[in-house]
Tab-separated table of C-alpha atoms in Angstrom:
chain	number	residue	atom	x	y	z
A	1	MET	CA	-140.682	-58.020	33.340
A	2	GLU	CA	-138.772	-56.358	30.514
A	3	PHE	CA	-139.136	-57.777	27.028
A	4	ALA	CA	-138.583	-57.235	23.327
A	5	LYS	CA	-140.804	-58.693	20.621
A	6	LEU	CA	-139.318	-59.447	17.230
A	7	SER	CA	-140.546	-60.953	13.987
A	8	PRO	CA	-138.242	-63.178	11.908
A	9	ALA	CA	-140.412	-63.855	8.846
A	10	SER	CA	-143.490	-63.527	11.098
A	11	ASN	CA	-142.346	-66.243	13.530
A	12	THR	CA	-143.111	-63.799	16.345
A	13	THR	CA	-140.662	-64.132	19.226
A	14	VAL	CA	-140.696	-62.590	22.691
A	15	LEU	CA	-137.282	-62.253	24.318
A	16	VAL	CA	-137.394	-61.598	28.057
A	17	THR	CA	-134.510	-59.261	28.879
A	18	SER	CA	-134.972	-59.129	32.679
A	19	ARG	CA	-133.734	-61.992	34.873
A	20	HIS	CA	-136.112	-64.569	36.335
A	21	PRO	CA	-135.705	-68.008	37.961
A	22	GLU	CA	-135.544	-70.818	35.409
A	23	ALA	CA	-138.241	-72.657	37.369
A	24	HIS	CA	-140.663	-69.879	36.322
A	25	TYR	CA	-139.894	-69.980	32.587
A	26	HIS	CA	-142.819	-72.237	31.677
A	27	SER	CA	-145.431	-70.207	33.548
A	28	ILE	CA	-144.034	-66.910	32.278
A	29	ALA	CA	-144.080	-68.159	28.686
A	30	ASP	CA	-147.614	-69.485	29.062
A	31	ARG	CA	-148.864	-66.008	29.981
A	32	LEU	CA	-146.799	-64.069	27.428
A	33	LEU	CA	-147.841	-66.303	24.522
A	34	ARG	CA	-151.566	-65.716	25.034
A	35	ALA	CA	-153.526	-63.614	22.590
A	36	GLU	CA	-154.770	-61.387	25.428
A	37	HIS	CA	-151.213	-60.742	26.586
A	38	VAL	CA	-148.056	-59.876	24.571
A	39	HIS	CA	-148.870	-62.732	22.127
A	40	ALA	CA	-146.213	-64.583	20.139
A	41	GLU	CA	-145.295	-68.023	18.836
A	42	GLN	CA	-142.346	-68.563	21.194
A	43	VAL	CA	-140.551	-67.123	24.220
A	44	GLY	CA	-136.856	-67.034	25.070
A	45	PHE	CA	-134.861	-65.631	27.970
A	46	ILE	CA	-131.663	-63.633	27.513
A	47	LEU	CA	-128.859	-64.539	29.928
A	48	PRO	CA	-125.201	-63.588	30.331
A	49	PRO	CA	-122.993	-65.803	28.130
A	50	SER	CA	-121.237	-68.660	29.922
A	51	SER	CA	-118.260	-68.605	27.554
A	52	PRO	CA	-115.960	-65.566	27.304
A	53	LYS	CA	-115.965	-66.081	23.518
A	54	ALA	CA	-119.749	-65.720	23.215
A	55	ASP	CA	-121.515	-62.395	22.745
A	56	ALA	CA	-124.949	-63.420	24.023
A	57	ARG	CA	-126.895	-66.360	25.415
A	58	LEU	CA	-130.469	-67.485	24.833
A	59	HIS	CA	-132.476	-70.036	26.796
A	60	MET	CA	-135.836	-70.936	25.305
A	61	ALA	CA	-138.826	-71.486	27.604
A	62	GLY	CA	-138.915	-75.206	26.827
A	63	GLY	CA	-135.144	-75.612	26.681
A	64	GLU	CA	-135.439	-76.168	22.940
A	65	PHE	CA	-133.201	-75.014	20.116
A	66	CYS	CA	-134.792	-72.260	18.057
A	67	ALA	CA	-132.941	-70.796	15.087
A	68	ASN	CA	-135.371	-67.915	14.540
A	69	ALA	CA	-135.103	-66.911	18.196
A	70	ALA	CA	-131.316	-66.894	17.810
A	71	LEU	CA	-131.723	-64.599	14.801
A	72	SER	CA	-134.030	-62.412	16.890
A	73	LEU	CA	-131.414	-62.130	19.625
A	74	ALA	CA	-128.805	-61.150	17.029
A	75	ALA	CA	-131.125	-58.477	15.634
A	76	LEU	CA	-131.821	-57.123	19.123
A	77	HIS	CA	-128.076	-57.044	19.825
A	78	ALA	CA	-127.534	-55.051	16.616
A	79	ALA	CA	-130.425	-52.688	17.354
A	80	ARG	CA	-128.872	-51.780	20.680
A	81	ARG	CA	-125.601	-51.018	18.925
A	82	ALA	CA	-127.153	-48.852	16.234
A	83	GLY	CA	-124.788	-47.321	13.714
A	84	LEU	CA	-121.997	-49.895	14.003
A	85	GLY	CA	-122.768	-51.615	10.693
A	86	PRO	CA	-122.548	-55.396	10.151
A	87	LEU	CA	-121.793	-57.528	13.204
A	88	GLU	CA	-120.339	-61.012	13.567
A	89	LEU	CA	-121.700	-62.626	16.733
A	90	LEU	CA	-121.286	-65.877	18.615
A	91	ILE	CA	-124.550	-66.860	20.292
A	92	GLU	CA	-125.124	-69.580	22.878
A	93	VAL	CA	-128.543	-71.172	22.388
A	94	SER	CA	-130.335	-73.809	24.430
A	95	GLY	CA	-130.321	-77.139	22.610
A	96	ALA	CA	-127.054	-76.322	20.785
A	97	ILE	CA	-123.786	-77.839	21.985
A	98	GLU	CA	-121.508	-75.041	20.742
A	99	PRO	CA	-122.036	-71.281	20.249
A	100	LEU	CA	-123.382	-70.478	16.805
A	101	SER	CA	-121.989	-67.904	14.405
A	102	CYS	CA	-124.428	-65.233	13.256
A	103	ARG	CA	-123.920	-62.301	10.895
A	104	VAL	CA	-126.355	-59.405	11.212
A	105	GLU	CA	-126.589	-56.173	9.226
A	106	PRO	CA	-129.158	-53.385	8.843
A	107	ALA	CA	-131.706	-53.851	6.050
A	108	GLY	CA	-133.871	-50.740	5.976
A	109	THR	CA	-136.080	-50.828	9.055
A	110	ALA	CA	-135.191	-54.476	9.733
A	111	TYR	CA	-132.046	-56.584	10.113
A	112	ARG	CA	-130.766	-59.255	7.773
A	113	CYS	CA	-129.488	-62.165	9.863
A	114	GLN	CA	-127.574	-65.253	8.756
A	115	LEU	CA	-127.035	-68.166	11.126
A	116	GLU	CA	-124.649	-71.119	10.827
A	117	ILE	CA	-126.307	-74.338	12.010
A	118	PRO	CA	-124.574	-77.658	12.766
A	119	TRP	CA	-125.164	-80.384	10.202
A	120	PRO	CA	-127.766	-82.968	11.321
A	121	LEU	CA	-126.612	-86.128	13.048
A	122	ARG	CA	-128.629	-88.310	10.667
A	123	ILE	CA	-131.133	-88.083	7.838
A	124	ASP	CA	-133.247	-91.220	7.392
A	125	PRO	CA	-136.215	-92.170	5.176
A	126	TYR	CA	-139.388	-92.074	7.223
A	127	PRO	CA	-142.952	-93.145	6.369
A	128	PHE	CA	-145.648	-90.488	6.279
A	129	PRO	CA	-149.139	-91.660	5.230
A	130	GLY	CA	-150.169	-90.347	1.825
A	131	VAL	CA	-146.689	-89.026	0.954
A	132	ALA	CA	-144.162	-90.700	-1.366
A	133	ASP	CA	-141.010	-88.902	-0.209
A	134	ALA	CA	-140.300	-88.055	3.422
A	135	GLY	CA	-137.317	-88.121	5.746
A	136	LEU	CA	-136.526	-87.648	9.420
A	137	VAL	CA	-133.768	-85.119	10.075
A	138	ARG	CA	-132.110	-85.599	13.470
A	139	PHE	CA	-130.254	-82.806	15.232
A	140	ALA	CA	-128.685	-83.040	18.699
A	141	ASP	CA	-131.892	-82.006	20.481
A	142	ALA	CA	-134.521	-81.852	17.742
A	143	VAL	CA	-136.145	-83.924	15.030
A	144	HIS	CA	-137.817	-82.557	11.920
A	145	LEU	CA	-139.877	-84.736	9.631
A	146	VAL	CA	-139.758	-83.350	6.086
A	147	ALA	CA	-142.623	-84.526	3.868
A	148	GLU	CA	-142.903	-83.536	0.216
A	149	CYS	CA	-146.565	-82.722	-0.310
A	150	ASP	CA	-149.182	-79.995	-0.566
A	151	GLY	CA	-149.034	-78.344	2.846
A	152	SER	CA	-152.517	-76.859	2.423
A	153	ASP	CA	-154.211	-80.278	2.273
A	154	PRO	CA	-156.457	-80.522	5.378
A	155	GLN	CA	-156.003	-84.283	5.729
A	156	LEU	CA	-152.218	-84.054	5.529
A	157	ARG	CA	-152.192	-81.242	8.074
A	158	LYS	CA	-154.284	-83.386	10.427
A	159	ARG	CA	-151.849	-86.291	9.970
A	160	ALA	CA	-148.963	-83.914	10.599
A	161	GLN	CA	-150.436	-82.940	13.968
A	162	GLN	CA	-150.875	-86.590	14.927
A	163	GLN	CA	-147.326	-87.382	13.806
A	164	ALA	CA	-145.898	-84.476	15.818
A	165	LEU	CA	-147.567	-85.756	18.996
A	166	GLU	CA	-146.355	-89.309	18.364
A	167	LEU	CA	-142.766	-88.209	17.740
A	168	GLY	CA	-142.863	-85.937	20.780
A	169	ALA	CA	-143.900	-88.854	22.972
A	170	ARG	CA	-141.307	-91.212	21.515
A	171	GLU	CA	-138.225	-89.062	20.897
A	172	ALA	CA	-136.076	-87.677	23.720
A	173	VAL	CA	-135.759	-84.207	22.175
A	174	SER	CA	-136.914	-80.738	23.134
A	175	VAL	CA	-138.518	-79.828	19.809
A	176	VAL	CA	-140.339	-81.734	17.063
A	177	GLY	CA	-141.128	-80.282	13.666
A	178	ILE	CA	-143.274	-81.529	10.788
A	179	MET	CA	-142.255	-79.681	7.627
A	180	LEU	CA	-144.766	-80.053	4.791
A	181	TYR	CA	-142.838	-78.967	1.696
A	182	ASP	CA	-144.332	-78.402	-1.750
A	183	PRO	CA	-141.339	-78.660	-4.133
A	184	ALA	CA	-143.340	-77.421	-7.131
A	185	ARG	CA	-144.110	-74.113	-5.415
A	186	GLY	CA	-141.123	-73.932	-3.090
A	187	GLN	CA	-143.518	-73.521	-0.164
A	188	LEU	CA	-143.135	-74.818	3.384
A	189	ALA	CA	-145.882	-75.250	5.979
A	190	PRO	CA	-144.081	-75.630	9.339
A	191	LEU	CA	-145.690	-77.322	12.335
A	192	VAL	CA	-143.652	-77.147	15.559
A	193	SER	CA	-144.172	-78.883	18.900
A	194	VAL	CA	-142.271	-78.272	22.137
A	195	PRO	CA	-143.256	-81.249	24.310
A	196	ALA	CA	-142.106	-79.603	27.564
A	197	LEU	CA	-144.602	-76.775	26.972
A	198	GLY	CA	-147.342	-78.927	25.457
A	199	SER	CA	-147.342	-76.626	22.423
A	200	LEU	CA	-148.318	-77.452	18.855
A	201	VAL	CA	-148.230	-74.470	16.488
A	202	TRP	CA	-148.473	-73.930	12.731
A	203	GLU	CA	-145.820	-71.217	12.634
A	204	GLY	CA	-145.346	-68.220	10.378
A	205	SER	CA	-141.905	-69.609	9.607
A	206	CYS	CA	-139.393	-72.027	11.127
A	207	GLY	CA	-135.654	-71.449	10.945
A	208	SER	CA	-134.454	-74.854	12.138
A	209	GLY	CA	-137.142	-76.509	10.000
A	210	SER	CA	-135.856	-74.597	6.963
A	211	ALA	CA	-132.338	-75.816	7.770
A	212	ALA	CA	-133.650	-79.379	8.089
A	213	LEU	CA	-135.334	-79.021	4.700
A	214	GLY	CA	-132.098	-77.798	3.108
A	215	ALA	CA	-130.110	-80.679	4.593
A	216	TYR	CA	-132.770	-83.186	3.502
A	217	LEU	CA	-132.750	-81.898	-0.087
A	218	ALA	CA	-128.942	-81.799	-0.262
A	219	ALA	CA	-128.687	-85.353	1.052
A	220	LYS	CA	-131.407	-86.533	-1.333
A	221	THR	CA	-129.924	-84.965	-4.457
A	222	GLY	CA	-126.251	-85.293	-3.518
A	223	ALA	CA	-125.726	-81.673	-4.558
A	224	PRO	CA	-125.519	-78.298	-2.805
A	225	VAL	CA	-128.846	-76.574	-2.232
A	226	LYS	CA	-129.535	-72.857	-2.282
A	227	ALA	CA	-133.218	-72.067	-1.938
A	228	SER	CA	-135.571	-69.278	-0.942
A	229	VAL	CA	-138.196	-71.166	1.024
A	230	LYS	CA	-141.573	-69.426	1.035
A	231	GLN	CA	-143.530	-69.828	4.272
A	232	PRO	CA	-146.815	-68.384	5.526
A	233	GLY	CA	-145.085	-65.414	7.192
A	234	GLY	CA	-142.224	-64.752	4.797
A	235	THR	CA	-139.175	-66.234	3.120
A	236	VAL	CA	-136.194	-67.979	4.689
A	237	LYS	CA	-133.121	-68.549	2.544
A	238	VAL	CA	-131.225	-71.772	3.116
A	239	HIS	CA	-127.860	-73.019	1.931
A	240	ALA	CA	-126.916	-76.662	2.453
A	241	ASP	CA	-123.872	-78.541	1.190
A	242	CYS	CA	-123.001	-82.070	2.307
A	243	GLY	CA	-120.256	-82.711	-0.241
A	244	THR	CA	-116.925	-84.297	0.567
A	245	GLY	CA	-115.026	-82.375	3.203
A	246	ALA	CA	-116.687	-79.851	5.488
A	247	THR	CA	-120.455	-79.591	5.498
A	248	ALA	CA	-122.260	-76.249	5.468
A	249	LEU	CA	-125.744	-75.335	6.651
A	250	GLN	CA	-126.998	-71.751	6.861
A	251	ILE	CA	-130.281	-69.909	7.054
A	252	CYS	CA	-130.904	-66.228	6.418
A	253	THR	CA	-133.964	-64.005	6.834
A	254	GLU	CA	-134.953	-60.495	7.853
A	255	VAL	CA	-135.919	-59.757	11.440
A	256	SER	CA	-137.948	-56.701	12.452
A	257	MET	CA	-138.459	-55.166	15.873
A	258	VAL	CA	-142.133	-55.166	16.864
A	259	ALA	CA	-142.250	-53.896	20.445
A	260	GLU	CA	-140.116	-53.306	23.506
A	261	GLY	CA	-141.131	-52.484	27.049
A	262	THR	CA	-142.588	-53.869	30.269
A	263	ALA	CA	-145.031	-56.753	30.561
A	264	TYR	CA	-147.013	-57.546	33.709
A	265	ILE	CA	-147.843	-61.010	34.959
A	266	HIS	CA	-150.388	-61.307	37.774
A	267	ASP	CA	-150.914	-64.407	39.899
């Protein structure tokens, strides 16, 4: 199979560019994600867009919504149109109801990508043991629990893993995130679970989790938020505004190409 591997703030993403039956997505992803294979944190499949207005379509292996994978697809689209300058794209993504707007432009050897994300359906206070402030951010097909704490604390990380499994079993969504955010340092430790794949990964960065954090902070403070959120693999910028009138939620980070070629999967 043909693939491209990209790195949005080290949230390594494999995009399969050849066509394969959807029934095989789980098994293909399982092989590609392994350390002895192509190795990445997530796998998506590029398909022809279903809407004539869309420029590209992405279906994640677990049917989940993944903002960083959408940014990766935008960067790959730009790389294949080298020399055309900034691009404005509409991208269909699994887990998203409408195509999402993405701006991508060259940034040295990488691509700077900005994605518009729908405002969450709800943001509710949510208990997290050992943490004073936490909230559950609900999107159409995802939930992210944002907890304000030291994300390096081993006990809190263990509780985060337990909480991710509990939410995955209880919530009818394709992706669950536990975002441990240290407001003093501006640092985020993102844990992501895709129940359909049985995955539970401390990621290099999380785009949708960064968006959830921005929305949580804007709702909490009642003011627009613009933040550069430091994560283990890099920085994701987030802008969130839930003031009167239209809401706004954006993330932006740099995406680099890592590899492109042919991968082999043997039965």
